[in-house]
């Protein structure tokens, strides 16, 4: 059983560019969540996907969007990058559905730097 | 909205010292409470959890008790090791995504 894997691990973009981050969920997990962790802060919820549908969204603008695929892998897309988007982006998967309070399994994250 | 407040770090302790990291919360409804740990260069890992009042979560020598009357979930360990050096996050959920505190960095020196 593999864990949650994310790619790329590090990337640098410039303001106004677009970025796509990828996540492969833990085997058998049907729910994926994305979090943004700014330096020195706790993770902030961006959105959650369950069975390929967005199922909850945090306080992030529409230029943050996502996809979940039939194999439960997921993407986070950010358009029109801003300097404040520089952060560690964490993907987390779980098996119990969107309202389960069980354990989330996190990947190691993708560190995005916007110049 | 729901929120978590943790003691600010960094916390520096000598090996075998006692650890307490304070965590208090505000939530509508009855939250489940968690401690996650982030070791250097790694993702977040669940350390322990408690789902109802007076529950005690424990793992790897760490403990935390869900105190509804004080809305707290303080993390404790009787004797820390160098390998416990990490960032610790308190978090809650009430049928919503996890809400995290800002994290407390712990450094244990030999």
Coordinates of N, CA and C in Angstrom, one line a residue, chain A residues 101-102, chain B residues 30-34 48-57 64 66 73 93 95:
Chain A
X101 N -14.6 11.7 10.3 CA -13.6 12.4 11.2 C -12.4 11.6 11.5
X102 N -12.2 10.6 10.7 CA -11.0 9.8 10.8 C -9.7 10.4 10.4
Chain B
X30 N -19.8 19.6 18.5 CA -18.9 18.8 19.3 C -17.8 18.3 18.4
X31 N -16.6 19.0 18.5 CA -15.5 18.6 17.6 C -14.8 17.3 18.0
X32 N -14.2 16.7 17.0 CA -13.1 15.8 17.3 C -11.8 16.6 17.3
X33 N -10.9 16.1 18.1 CA -9.6 16.9 18.3 C -8.4 16.0 18.0
X34 N -7.4 16.6 17.4 CA -6.3 15.9 16.9 C -5.0 16.7 17.2
X48 N -2.1 11.7 17.6 CA -3.2 11.1 18.4 C -4.5 11.9 18.2
X49 N -5.6 11.3 18.7 CA -6.9 12.0 18.5 C -7.8 11.6 19.7
X50 N -8.8 12.4 19.8 CA -9.9 12.1 20.8 C -11.2 12.7 20.2
X51 N -12.2 11.9 20.3 CA -13.5 12.2 19.6 C -14.6 12.7 20.5
X52 N -14.5 12.5 21.8 CA -15.5 13.0 22.7 C -14.9 13.4 24.0
X53 N -15.7 14.2 24.8 CA -15.2 14.8 26.1 C -14.7 13.7 27.0
X54 N -13.5 14.0 27.7 CA -12.9 13.1 28.6 C -12.1 12.0 28.0
X55 N -12.2 11.8 26.7 CA -11.3 10.8 26.0 C -9.9 11.3 26.1
X56 N -9.0 10.3 26.2 CA -7.6 10.5 26.2 C -7.0 9.8 25.0
X57 N -6.3 10.6 24.2 CA -5.5 10.1 23.1 C -4.1 9.9 23.5
X64 N -3.0 13.4 25.4 CA -3.8 14.6 25.4 C -5.2 14.2 25.8
X66 N -9.2 15.4 26.1 CA -10.3 16.2 25.6 C -11.0 16.8 26.8
X73 N -7.1 20.8 24.8 CA -6.5 19.5 24.4 C -5.0 19.6 24.4
X93 N -12.1 19.1 14.0 CA -13.1 19.0 12.9 C -14.5 18.8 13.5
X95 N -17.4 17.7 11.5 CA -18.0 17.3 10.2 C -17.6 18.4 9.1

